[in-house]
Amino acid sequence: MANKQSAGVFAAVLWLAGVFTLGVYLPGLPPEKMKIDDLPVELPQVTKPELIQDQSQAKNIIEVSRDIPKDFNYLIKLYDQLAPFNPKRDPHLTAEQIERFITAYDAYAAEMKNFKKNTIGERPGVQAVFAYYGMIHNYHRVVKMRAQLRVDMTDEEADWIRDRIMEAALFAVLSALEDHQYESEEQKQHLESLRVNLYTVIGAFKNNEKEEPIPVPEKFNRFAVPRSNIELFLDYYYRPNRSGINWTKIHFNRPTLIQFNRETIMAKAANNPP
């Protein structure tokens, strides 16, 4: 029995190594070049059911991926019709821009989450994981474009809005750290993590010799952030019954909710532009 199990594992490893060597699952590979060979019939019965189920799941994922080029070509035609984004001379945000940004991000996040749940589930096999990560880069591009088209938003506008939001968020986080606006060590660590992530998002960090990220002053002047942007951030950063500001790994309510003191933060912004 042990020999049969070892043979089954070895055969499965060889199969995976073969398809990976051929580039079947390389991230970003054009979907039309993705394929899966049939499961070797000589696999021992002891491992065959699991491998068959795993491979079937992987095949389903790849079949879904075959629609990506068609979807992308359709969406890019609509995207190219959007008016070019011409950023204002001043960096002032509006509530309407933030609402659109949140709407687009929520649509993107929901579709990506549902896709992952419906394709690889909670306990995917190795082959399904390879298939999923082999096509997710292209799928992400389609989902992102579809979400932004819901609100007529170009990449340039999305990036501009994101950076203005994160600059205001960074002002609030730095103020909270300076004034010890936290109730526990966990909240302090969360603020420190937010500080690093926000500096990174707006590209205002560089590495020193010890590879510790340090701010680049010329890329972020906290006292140049408009007060109105800071107020909008405080309005939107966390709303219990509605979507709040979120972006990739930046979560203002995980692992613990940060309670910003609006009065103190706005007092620090008293000399900032209106």
Short mmCIF file of C-alpha atoms in Angstrom, two decimals:
data_model
loop_
_atom_site.label_atom_id
_atom_site.label_comp_id
_atom_site.label_asym_id
_atom_site.label_seq_id
_atom_site.Cartn_x
_atom_site.Cartn_y
_atom_site.Cartn_z
CA MET A 1 0.00 0.00 0.00
CA ALA A 2 2.83 2.39 0.90
CA ASN A 3 4.47 1.79 -2.48
CA LYS A 4 1.20 2.57 -4.29
CA GLN A 5 0.77 5.80 -2.33
CA SER A 6 4.35 6.86 -3.07
CA ALA A 7 3.87 6.09 -6.74
CA GLY A 8 0.68 8.14 -6.79
CA VAL A 9 2.31 11.14 -5.18
CA PHE A 10 5.32 10.87 -7.50
CA ALA A 11 3.09 10.69 -10.59
CA ALA A 12 1.10 13.72 -9.45
CA VAL A 13 4.29 15.69 -8.85
CA LEU A 14 5.57 14.79 -12.31
CA TRP A 15 2.28 15.89 -13.88
CA LEU A 16 2.35 19.25 -12.08
CA ALA A 17 6.02 19.76 -12.91
CA GLY A 18 5.27 19.06 -16.55
CA VAL A 19 2.46 21.55 -16.94
CA PHE A 20 4.33 24.21 -14.97
CA THR A 21 7.48 23.77 -17.06
CA LEU A 22 5.42 24.32 -20.20
CA GLY A 23 4.29 27.67 -18.82
CA VAL A 24 0.67 26.64 -18.52
CA TYR A 25 0.17 28.48 -15.26
CA LEU A 26 2.50 31.43 -15.52
CA PRO A 27 0.76 34.60 -14.24
CA GLY A 28 -0.57 36.78 -17.02
CA LEU A 29 -0.33 34.07 -19.66
CA PRO A 30 -2.82 34.69 -22.51
CA PRO A 31 -5.85 32.50 -21.77
CA GLU A 32 -5.85 30.92 -25.21
CA LYS A 33 -2.45 29.40 -24.39
CA MET A 34 -3.59 27.82 -21.15
CA LYS A 35 -4.37 24.13 -21.20
CA ILE A 36 -4.45 21.04 -19.02
CA ASP A 37 -3.52 17.58 -20.14
CA ASP A 38 -5.71 14.64 -19.19
CA LEU A 39 -4.96 12.92 -15.93
CA PRO A 40 -2.61 9.95 -16.44
CA VAL A 41 -4.65 6.76 -16.42
CA GLU A 42 -1.87 4.87 -14.66
CA LEU A 43 -2.29 6.80 -11.41
CA PRO A 44 -2.99 4.42 -8.51
CA GLN A 45 -6.60 4.22 -7.39
CA VAL A 46 -5.72 5.41 -3.89
CA THR A 47 -4.98 8.97 -5.05
CA LYS A 48 -7.00 9.16 -8.25
CA PRO A 49 -10.33 10.50 -6.83
CA GLU A 50 -8.67 13.50 -5.19
CA LEU A 51 -6.60 14.26 -8.27
CA ILE A 52 -9.59 13.95 -10.59
CA GLN A 53 -11.63 16.37 -8.47
CA ASP A 54 -8.71 18.78 -8.23
CA GLN A 55 -8.05 18.67 -11.97
CA SER A 56 -11.73 19.10 -12.77
CA GLN A 57 -11.77 22.26 -10.68
CA ALA A 58 -8.65 23.50 -12.45
CA LYS A 59 -10.21 22.84 -15.85
CA ASN A 60 -13.30 24.84 -14.88
CA ILE A 61 -11.12 27.79 -13.89
CA ILE A 62 -9.29 27.70 -17.20
CA GLU A 63 -12.55 27.52 -19.12
CA VAL A 64 -13.69 30.67 -17.34
CA SER A 65 -10.42 32.33 -18.28
CA ARG A 66 -11.06 31.80 -21.98
CA ASP A 67 -13.64 34.60 -21.93
CA ILE A 68 -11.11 37.11 -20.60
CA PRO A 69 -9.75 38.32 -23.98
CA LYS A 70 -13.28 38.85 -25.33
CA ASP A 71 -14.37 40.71 -22.18
CA PHE A 72 -11.22 42.80 -22.16
CA ASN A 73 -11.57 43.83 -25.81
CA TYR A 74 -15.19 44.84 -25.23
CA LEU A 75 -14.41 46.85 -22.09
CA ILE A 76 -11.36 48.59 -23.52
CA LYS A 77 -13.51 50.04 -26.30
CA LEU A 78 -15.82 51.56 -23.69
CA TYR A 79 -12.89 52.69 -21.57
CA ASP A 80 -11.28 54.50 -24.50
CA GLN A 81 -14.46 56.58 -24.84
CA LEU A 82 -14.08 58.07 -21.35
CA ALA A 83 -13.11 61.71 -21.19
CA PRO A 84 -9.43 62.19 -20.31
CA PHE A 85 -8.82 63.13 -16.70
CA ASN A 86 -7.26 66.55 -16.29
CA PRO A 87 -6.38 67.03 -12.62
CA LYS A 88 -7.14 70.39 -11.12
CA ARG A 89 -4.29 72.71 -10.27
CA ASP A 90 -5.25 72.48 -6.62
CA PRO A 91 -5.46 69.15 -4.76
CA HIS A 92 -8.97 69.57 -3.38
CA LEU A 93 -11.20 66.50 -3.27
CA THR A 94 -14.98 66.49 -3.49
CA ALA A 95 -17.47 64.21 -1.77
CA GLU A 96 -18.70 63.14 -5.22
CA GLN A 97 -15.22 61.92 -6.17
CA ILE A 98 -14.90 59.90 -2.98
CA GLU A 99 -18.36 58.36 -3.46
CA ARG A 100 -17.44 57.28 -6.99
CA PHE A 101 -14.11 55.93 -5.80
CA ILE A 102 -15.77 53.87 -3.06
CA THR A 103 -18.43 52.59 -5.48
CA ALA A 104 -15.78 51.41 -7.93
CA TYR A 105 -13.62 49.81 -5.26
CA ASP A 106 -16.58 48.02 -3.66
CA ALA A 107 -17.65 46.62 -7.03
CA TYR A 108 -14.10 45.44 -7.74
CA ALA A 109 -13.59 43.88 -4.31
CA ALA A 110 -16.97 42.11 -4.35
CA GLU A 111 -16.44 40.56 -7.79
CA MET A 112 -12.92 39.39 -6.96
CA LYS A 113 -14.07 37.89 -3.66
CA ASN A 114 -17.00 36.07 -5.26
CA PHE A 115 -14.84 34.79 -8.09
CA LYS A 116 -12.31 33.31 -5.68
CA LYS A 117 -15.06 31.76 -3.56
CA ASN A 118 -16.82 30.24 -6.55
CA THR A 119 -13.70 28.91 -8.28
CA ILE A 120 -11.21 27.59 -5.73
CA GLY A 121 -13.39 27.68 -2.62
CA GLU A 122 -12.07 27.16 0.89
CA ARG A 123 -9.89 24.09 0.36
CA PRO A 124 -8.60 24.02 -3.24
CA GLY A 125 -6.27 21.39 -4.60
CA VAL A 126 -2.79 22.16 -5.85
CA GLN A 127 -3.78 22.04 -9.52
CA ALA A 128 -6.72 24.41 -8.98
CA VAL A 129 -4.45 26.85 -7.15
CA PHE A 130 -1.96 26.82 -10.03
CA ALA A 131 -4.78 27.43 -12.50
CA TYR A 132 -6.28 30.23 -10.41
CA TYR A 133 -3.04 32.15 -9.96
CA GLY A 134 -2.14 31.57 -13.58
CA MET A 135 -5.12 33.59 -14.78
CA ILE A 136 -5.93 35.95 -11.92
CA HIS A 137 -3.68 38.75 -13.19
CA ASN A 138 -5.63 39.01 -16.44
CA TYR A 139 -8.94 38.59 -14.65
CA HIS A 140 -8.04 41.39 -12.25
CA ARG A 141 -7.51 43.76 -15.19
CA VAL A 142 -10.99 43.01 -16.53
CA VAL A 143 -12.71 43.35 -13.15
CA LYS A 144 -10.91 46.61 -12.36
CA MET A 145 -11.90 48.12 -15.69
CA ARG A 146 -15.50 46.97 -15.34
CA ALA A 147 -15.72 48.54 -11.86
CA GLN A 148 -14.31 51.88 -13.00
CA LEU A 149 -16.62 52.00 -15.99
CA ARG A 150 -19.56 51.90 -13.57
CA VAL A 151 -18.58 55.39 -12.45
CA ASP A 152 -16.86 56.65 -15.64
CA MET A 153 -13.46 56.73 -13.97
CA THR A 154 -10.10 56.45 -15.73
CA ASP A 155 -7.00 54.96 -14.13
CA GLU A 156 -5.51 58.44 -13.89
CA GLU A 157 -8.49 59.80 -11.97
CA ALA A 158 -8.63 56.76 -9.68
CA ASP A 159 -4.94 57.16 -8.82
CA TRP A 160 -5.33 60.90 -8.25
CA ILE A 161 -8.32 60.44 -5.91
CA ARG A 162 -6.59 57.60 -4.08
CA ASP A 163 -3.47 59.68 -3.45
CA ARG A 164 -5.43 62.68 -2.16
CA ILE A 165 -7.40 60.41 0.19
CA MET A 166 -4.27 58.73 1.46
CA GLU A 167 -2.48 62.05 2.02
CA ALA A 168 -5.37 63.17 4.22
CA ALA A 169 -5.38 59.80 5.98
CA LEU A 170 -1.65 60.06 6.63
CA PHE A 171 -2.13 63.51 8.19
CA ALA A 172 -4.71 62.00 10.56
CA VAL A 173 -2.53 58.99 11.41
CA LEU A 174 0.57 61.10 12.11
CA SER A 175 -1.49 63.42 14.30
CA ALA A 176 -2.92 60.48 16.25
CA LEU A 177 0.55 59.04 16.86
CA GLU A 178 2.00 62.38 17.96
CA ASP A 179 -0.85 63.03 20.40
CA HIS A 180 -0.99 59.42 21.63
CA GLN A 181 -4.58 59.04 20.44
CA TYR A 182 -4.76 55.31 21.12
CA GLU A 183 -6.13 53.28 23.99
CA SER A 184 -3.95 50.19 23.76
CA GLU A 185 -0.65 48.89 22.45
CA GLU A 186 -2.59 47.08 19.73
CA GLN A 187 -4.07 50.36 18.47
CA LYS A 188 -0.64 51.99 18.56
CA GLN A 189 0.82 49.17 16.47
CA HIS A 190 -2.11 49.48 14.07
CA LEU A 191 -1.42 53.20 13.64
CA GLU A 192 2.27 52.49 13.04
CA SER A 193 1.32 49.95 10.38
CA LEU A 194 -1.07 52.43 8.76
CA ARG A 195 1.69 55.03 8.74
CA VAL A 196 4.04 52.72 6.81
CA ASN A 197 1.34 51.57 4.38
CA LEU A 198 0.13 55.11 3.64
CA TYR A 199 3.61 56.47 3.05
CA THR A 200 4.19 53.53 0.71
CA VAL A 201 0.95 54.03 -1.25
CA ILE A 202 1.74 57.66 -2.04
CA GLY A 203 5.35 56.80 -2.90
CA ALA A 204 6.86 58.90 -0.13
CA PHE A 205 9.16 56.29 1.39
CA LYS A 206 12.71 55.36 0.53
CA ASN A 207 15.05 52.80 2.04
CA ASN A 208 18.14 53.74 4.00
CA GLU A 209 21.20 51.55 4.52
CA LYS A 210 19.41 49.51 7.17
CA GLU A 211 16.50 48.94 4.78
CA GLU A 212 14.14 50.74 7.12
CA PRO A 213 11.65 52.91 5.22
CA ILE A 214 11.99 56.61 5.92
CA PRO A 215 9.83 59.50 4.64
CA VAL A 216 10.84 61.60 1.65
CA PRO A 217 9.85 65.16 2.66
CA GLU A 218 9.68 66.54 -0.87
CA LYS A 219 7.08 63.91 -1.80
CA PHE A 220 4.75 64.58 1.09
CA ASN A 221 4.24 67.82 2.98
CA ARG A 222 1.59 67.16 5.61
CA PHE A 223 0.99 70.86 6.13
CA ALA A 224 0.10 71.30 2.44
CA VAL A 225 -2.84 68.89 2.65
CA PRO A 226 -6.09 70.90 2.33
CA ARG A 227 -8.23 70.99 5.47
CA SER A 228 -11.28 70.12 3.38
CA ASN A 229 -9.59 66.87 2.27
CA ILE A 230 -8.84 65.95 5.88
CA GLU A 231 -12.46 66.62 6.84
CA LEU A 232 -13.71 64.46 3.97
CA PHE A 233 -11.41 61.64 5.02
CA LEU A 234 -12.70 61.81 8.58
CA ASP A 235 -16.26 61.75 7.20
CA TYR A 236 -15.66 58.67 5.08
CA TYR A 237 -12.87 56.61 6.62
CA TYR A 238 -15.21 54.40 8.62
CA ARG A 239 -18.99 54.22 8.35
CA PRO A 240 -20.52 51.28 10.27
CA ASN A 241 -23.55 50.86 8.01
CA ARG A 242 -21.99 51.90 4.72
CA SER A 243 -18.78 51.33 2.83
CA GLY A 244 -15.88 53.45 3.96
CA ILE A 245 -12.53 54.33 2.48
CA ASN A 246 -10.44 51.27 1.84
CA TRP A 247 -7.58 50.36 -0.43
CA THR A 248 -5.81 47.01 -0.72
CA LYS A 249 -4.09 46.31 2.61
CA ILE A 250 -5.08 49.56 4.29
CA HIS A 251 -7.82 48.83 6.80
CA PHE A 252 -8.72 51.45 9.37
CA ASN A 253 -10.90 49.01 11.32
CA ARG A 254 -8.70 45.90 11.32
CA PRO A 255 -7.36 44.45 13.51
CA THR A 256 -8.81 47.14 15.75
CA LEU A 257 -10.84 50.22 14.93
CA ILE A 258 -8.91 53.48 15.05
CA GLN A 259 -10.92 56.22 16.71
CA PHE A 260 -9.62 59.51 15.32
CA ASN A 261 -10.18 62.61 17.45
CA ARG A 262 -11.64 64.97 14.87
CA GLU A 263 -11.29 68.12 16.98
CA THR A 264 -7.62 67.52 17.78
CA ILE A 265 -6.73 66.59 14.21
CA MET A 266 -8.45 69.60 12.69
CA ALA A 267 -6.74 71.85 15.24
CA LYS A 268 -3.39 70.58 13.96
CA ALA A 269 -4.55 71.43 10.43
CA ALA A 270 -5.48 74.99 11.36
CA ASN A 271 -2.67 76.48 9.27
CA ASN A 272 -3.11 74.12 6.32
CA PRO A 273 -4.71 75.42 3.11
CA PRO A 274 -8.52 75.55 3.32
#
